[in-house]
Amino acid sequence: MIEKGFAQGIVSWHPVRLARNSLDGGKIIYLLDTGQLQDLKFPTFWFQNTPQGKFMLNIAFGQSKYYVDNLSENAKRGLHFKARNGEWPGFAPFGYRNDRNTRSLVVHSNEAKLVKVVFKNFASGDFDSMKTIKNYLFEHGVKRKNDRPLHYNQIRDMLTRNLYCGLFTYAGETYEGKHTPLISKDLFDRV
């Protein structure tokens, strides 16, 4: 809106709310330099459209970028630590649920039964194609958010997810999980 001339100012709680990356911060400074942006108002930060004011604004944007980058690194470190301890570091896949109290995976009995049937019947040849699996799961209420059957990629992901046999791969490394496996390693390897 500022670039199109519909606005000439921004009201925000703090400069860190405007720019969490260097591109956004640079764009705001550029708009100030070109005169397209006349004013910024913050209840917790004083700013004047002067060289000193833009310098201080740039420092605030730099602190914001540092905060976001540091937060990202800490989150990644926490997820890797969780994986090294054998705990699944993400949302539970089909067949499991995330337990908020223990922060671990727990078996969802109804879904787990379907996973076991799919693996056993695919390994034995009773389910001769992914279309057969798709139809079986759809008949048992497993569908996408738009009420359509699972996509073939979702079925392939299920059949190749080593989490079901007690392992899991995270960030290119395979770990032994603390969760309850749904199938044996032998069955997983056959599928």
mmCIF file of C-alpha atoms in Angstrom:
data_model
loop_
_atom_site.group_PDB
_atom_site.id
_atom_site.type_symbol
_atom_site.label_atom_id
_atom_site.label_comp_id
_atom_site.label_asym_id
_atom_site.label_seq_id
_atom_site.Cartn_x
_atom_site.Cartn_y
_atom_site.Cartn_z
ATOM 1 C CA MET A 1 0.000 0.000 0.000
ATOM 2 C CA ILE A 2 2.906 2.345 0.728
ATOM 3 C CA GLU A 3 4.532 1.643 -2.639
ATOM 4 C CA LYS A 4 1.211 2.342 -4.398
ATOM 5 C CA GLY A 5 0.767 5.640 -2.538
ATOM 6 C CA PHE A 6 -2.219 4.592 -0.382
ATOM 7 C CA ALA A 7 -0.342 5.049 2.906
ATOM 8 C CA GLN A 8 2.633 7.061 4.116
ATOM 9 C CA GLY A 9 3.093 5.733 7.619
ATOM 10 C CA ILE A 10 3.130 2.629 9.772
ATOM 11 C CA VAL A 11 1.844 2.242 13.323
ATOM 12 C CA SER A 12 3.362 -0.737 15.125
ATOM 13 C CA TRP A 13 4.064 -1.904 18.666
ATOM 14 C CA HIS A 14 7.827 -2.209 18.075
ATOM 15 C CA PRO A 15 10.198 -2.249 15.075
ATOM 16 C CA VAL A 16 10.771 -5.986 15.586
ATOM 17 C CA ARG A 17 7.141 -6.526 14.524
ATOM 18 C CA LEU A 18 7.871 -5.012 11.097
ATOM 19 C CA ALA A 19 10.966 -6.865 9.996
ATOM 20 C CA ARG A 20 12.008 -10.352 10.999
ATOM 21 C CA ASN A 21 14.354 -10.726 8.035
ATOM 22 C CA SER A 22 16.893 -8.484 6.339
ATOM 23 C CA LEU A 23 14.790 -8.038 3.183
ATOM 24 C CA ASP A 24 11.815 -6.546 5.060
ATOM 25 C CA GLY A 25 14.030 -4.264 7.147
ATOM 26 C CA GLY A 26 15.927 -3.109 4.088
ATOM 27 C CA LYS A 27 12.693 -2.375 2.240
ATOM 28 C CA ILE A 28 11.395 -0.201 5.076
ATOM 29 C CA ILE A 29 14.687 1.737 5.204
ATOM 30 C CA TYR A 30 14.562 2.120 1.402
ATOM 31 C CA LEU A 31 10.990 3.450 1.548
ATOM 32 C CA LEU A 32 12.159 5.983 4.129
ATOM 33 C CA ASP A 33 15.119 6.948 1.928
ATOM 34 C CA THR A 34 12.918 7.487 -1.146
ATOM 35 C CA GLY A 35 10.299 9.438 0.790
ATOM 36 C CA GLN A 36 7.483 6.970 0.079
ATOM 37 C CA LEU A 37 7.329 6.240 3.807
ATOM 38 C CA GLN A 38 7.114 9.419 5.869
ATOM 39 C CA ASP A 39 6.590 8.213 9.399
ATOM 40 C CA LEU A 40 6.791 5.241 11.747
ATOM 41 C CA LYS A 41 5.053 5.318 15.128
ATOM 42 C CA PHE A 42 5.890 2.994 18.014
ATOM 43 C CA PRO A 43 4.729 3.349 21.626
ATOM 44 C CA THR A 44 7.949 1.730 22.887
ATOM 45 C CA PHE A 45 10.494 3.152 20.431
ATOM 46 C CA TRP A 46 11.282 6.677 19.342
ATOM 47 C CA PHE A 47 12.068 7.271 15.658
ATOM 48 C CA GLN A 48 12.786 10.315 13.488
ATOM 49 C CA ASN A 49 13.323 10.148 9.731
ATOM 50 C CA THR A 50 16.914 11.336 10.020
ATOM 51 C CA PRO A 51 20.211 9.547 9.370
ATOM 52 C CA GLN A 52 20.533 8.850 13.099
ATOM 53 C CA GLY A 53 16.911 7.648 13.329
ATOM 54 C CA LYS A 54 17.329 5.292 10.356
ATOM 55 C CA PHE A 55 20.569 4.005 11.858
ATOM 56 C CA MET A 56 18.824 3.197 15.153
ATOM 57 C CA LEU A 57 15.931 1.613 13.256
ATOM 58 C CA ASN A 58 18.413 -0.542 11.341
ATOM 59 C CA ILE A 59 19.958 -1.664 14.649
ATOM 60 C CA ALA A 60 16.491 -2.613 15.931
ATOM 61 C CA PHE A 61 15.867 -4.610 12.735
ATOM 62 C CA GLY A 62 19.252 -6.316 13.175
ATOM 63 C CA GLN A 63 18.334 -7.300 16.736
ATOM 64 C CA SER A 64 15.044 -8.687 15.457
ATOM 65 C CA LYS A 65 16.854 -10.775 12.826
ATOM 66 C CA TYR A 66 19.283 -12.054 15.459
ATOM 67 C CA TYR A 67 16.389 -13.028 17.747
ATOM 68 C CA VAL A 68 14.582 -14.959 14.988
ATOM 69 C CA ASP A 69 17.742 -16.733 13.823
ATOM 70 C CA ASN A 70 18.705 -17.634 17.378
ATOM 71 C CA LEU A 71 15.203 -18.930 18.112
ATOM 72 C CA SER A 72 15.344 -21.088 14.980
ATOM 73 C CA GLU A 73 18.708 -22.579 15.979
ATOM 74 C CA ASN A 74 17.475 -23.336 19.498
ATOM 75 C CA ALA A 75 14.336 -25.026 18.139
ATOM 76 C CA LYS A 76 16.400 -27.181 15.757
ATOM 77 C CA ARG A 77 18.787 -28.088 18.565
ATOM 78 C CA GLY A 78 15.841 -29.114 20.749
ATOM 79 C CA LEU A 79 14.330 -31.271 18.006
ATOM 80 C CA HIS A 80 17.665 -32.993 17.323
ATOM 81 C CA PHE A 81 18.097 -33.623 21.056
ATOM 82 C CA LYS A 82 14.625 -35.141 21.201
ATOM 83 C CA ALA A 83 15.394 -37.384 18.206
ATOM 84 C CA ARG A 84 18.707 -38.550 19.712
ATOM 85 C CA ASN A 85 16.742 -39.589 22.798
ATOM 86 C CA GLY A 86 14.450 -41.727 20.645
ATOM 87 C CA GLU A 87 11.457 -39.416 20.824
ATOM 88 C CA TRP A 88 9.610 -38.521 17.625
ATOM 89 C CA PRO A 89 10.157 -34.758 17.104
ATOM 90 C CA GLY A 90 7.031 -33.903 15.148
ATOM 91 C CA PHE A 91 3.332 -34.417 14.623
ATOM 92 C CA ALA A 92 2.158 -37.972 15.039
ATOM 93 C CA PRO A 93 1.653 -39.903 11.802
ATOM 94 C CA PHE A 94 -1.433 -41.970 11.063
ATOM 95 C CA GLY A 95 -1.675 -44.763 13.641
ATOM 96 C CA TYR A 96 -0.304 -42.666 16.490
ATOM 97 C CA ARG A 97 -1.262 -39.643 18.557
ATOM 98 C CA ASN A 98 0.874 -37.063 20.330
ATOM 99 C CA ASP A 99 0.419 -37.349 24.099
ATOM 100 C CA ARG A 100 0.632 -33.835 25.529
ATOM 101 C CA ASN A 101 1.369 -35.040 29.053
ATOM 102 C CA THR A 102 4.307 -37.311 28.235
ATOM 103 C CA ARG A 103 5.263 -35.488 25.011
ATOM 104 C CA SER A 104 5.564 -38.824 23.265
ATOM 105 C CA LEU A 105 3.823 -40.932 20.634
ATOM 106 C CA VAL A 106 1.044 -43.242 21.764
ATOM 107 C CA VAL A 107 -0.732 -45.825 19.659
ATOM 108 C CA HIS A 108 -4.143 -44.864 18.301
ATOM 109 C CA SER A 109 -5.743 -48.315 18.404
ATOM 110 C CA ASN A 110 -8.277 -47.970 15.560
ATOM 111 C CA GLU A 111 -5.805 -46.380 13.159
ATOM 112 C CA ALA A 112 -3.031 -48.773 14.211
ATOM 113 C CA LYS A 113 -5.227 -51.746 13.246
ATOM 114 C CA LEU A 114 -5.646 -50.295 9.764
ATOM 115 C CA VAL A 115 -1.892 -49.729 9.417
ATOM 116 C CA LYS A 116 -1.214 -53.345 10.398
ATOM 117 C CA VAL A 117 -3.786 -54.662 7.906
ATOM 118 C CA VAL A 118 -2.331 -52.534 5.107
ATOM 119 C CA PHE A 119 1.233 -53.727 5.751
ATOM 120 C CA LYS A 120 0.292 -57.402 6.152
ATOM 121 C CA ASN A 121 -1.954 -57.512 3.092
ATOM 122 C CA PHE A 122 0.505 -55.585 0.921
ATOM 123 C CA ALA A 123 3.375 -57.903 1.928
ATOM 124 C CA SER A 124 1.275 -61.023 1.241
ATOM 125 C CA GLY A 125 0.020 -59.723 -2.094
ATOM 126 C CA ASP A 126 -3.631 -59.506 -1.034
ATOM 127 C CA PHE A 127 -3.406 -55.761 -1.665
ATOM 128 C CA ASP A 128 -1.843 -55.836 -5.105
ATOM 129 C CA SER A 129 -1.750 -52.081 -5.722
ATOM 130 C CA MET A 130 -1.867 -48.730 -4.017
ATOM 131 C CA LYS A 131 -5.334 -48.278 -5.483
ATOM 132 C CA THR A 132 -6.505 -51.282 -3.459
ATOM 133 C CA ILE A 133 -5.008 -49.751 -0.313
ATOM 134 C CA LYS A 134 -6.554 -46.362 -1.115
ATOM 135 C CA ASN A 135 -10.005 -47.933 -1.511
ATOM 136 C CA TYR A 136 -9.625 -50.058 1.645
ATOM 137 C CA LEU A 137 -8.630 -47.065 3.772
ATOM 138 C CA PHE A 138 -11.382 -44.888 2.281
ATOM 139 C CA GLU A 139 -13.990 -47.573 3.080
ATOM 140 C CA HIS A 140 -12.748 -47.448 6.670
ATOM 141 C CA GLY A 141 -13.068 -43.673 6.942
ATOM 142 C CA VAL A 142 -9.485 -42.637 6.190
ATOM 143 C CA LYS A 143 -9.567 -39.628 3.898
ATOM 144 C CA ARG A 144 -8.038 -36.245 3.205
ATOM 145 C CA LYS A 145 -9.441 -33.022 4.644
ATOM 146 C CA ASN A 146 -11.525 -32.501 1.494
ATOM 147 C CA ASP A 147 -13.308 -35.856 2.058
ATOM 148 C CA ARG A 148 -11.470 -37.491 -0.832
ATOM 149 C CA PRO A 149 -9.445 -40.712 -0.639
ATOM 150 C CA LEU A 150 -5.787 -40.486 0.296
ATOM 151 C CA HIS A 151 -3.415 -39.529 -2.495
ATOM 152 C CA TYR A 152 -1.016 -42.192 -3.740
ATOM 153 C CA ASN A 153 1.901 -40.187 -2.316
ATOM 154 C CA GLN A 154 0.343 -40.413 1.155
ATOM 155 C CA ILE A 155 0.018 -44.180 0.813
ATOM 156 C CA ARG A 156 3.612 -44.488 -0.428
ATOM 157 C CA ASP A 157 4.765 -42.398 2.532
ATOM 158 C CA MET A 158 2.883 -44.697 4.893
ATOM 159 C CA LEU A 159 4.429 -47.832 3.378
ATOM 160 C CA THR A 160 7.950 -46.401 3.540
ATOM 161 C CA ARG A 161 7.722 -44.830 7.010
ATOM 162 C CA ASN A 162 10.132 -46.774 9.213
ATOM 163 C CA LEU A 163 8.493 -45.259 12.292
ATOM 164 C CA TYR A 164 5.963 -48.096 12.163
ATOM 165 C CA CYS A 165 8.692 -50.685 12.880
ATOM 166 C CA GLY A 166 10.223 -48.783 15.805
ATOM 167 C CA LEU A 167 12.773 -46.642 13.975
ATOM 168 C CA PHE A 168 12.501 -43.167 12.519
ATOM 169 C CA THR A 169 14.507 -40.948 10.238
ATOM 170 C CA TYR A 170 14.919 -37.302 11.131
ATOM 171 C CA ALA A 171 17.175 -34.797 9.348
ATOM 172 C CA GLY A 172 18.828 -37.585 7.368
ATOM 173 C CA GLU A 173 19.713 -39.739 10.396
ATOM 174 C CA THR A 174 17.921 -42.874 11.583
ATOM 175 C CA TYR A 175 17.155 -43.313 15.273
ATOM 176 C CA GLU A 176 15.691 -46.098 17.381
ATOM 177 C CA GLY A 177 12.406 -44.809 18.756
ATOM 178 C CA LYS A 178 10.997 -45.193 22.253
ATOM 179 C CA HIS A 179 7.472 -45.493 20.853
ATOM 180 C CA THR A 180 5.583 -48.781 20.476
ATOM 181 C CA PRO A 181 6.130 -50.240 16.993
ATOM 182 C CA LEU A 182 3.043 -51.293 15.041
ATOM 183 C CA ILE A 183 4.761 -53.839 12.805
ATOM 184 C CA SER A 184 7.937 -55.924 12.820
ATOM 185 C CA LYS A 185 11.137 -54.861 11.079
ATOM 186 C CA ASP A 186 10.894 -57.981 8.914
ATOM 187 C CA LEU A 187 7.411 -57.046 7.707
ATOM 188 C CA PHE A 188 8.541 -53.473 7.013
ATOM 189 C CA ASP A 189 11.517 -54.736 4.984
ATOM 190 C CA ARG A 190 9.277 -57.042 2.925
ATOM 191 C CA VAL A 191 6.913 -54.187 2.093
#
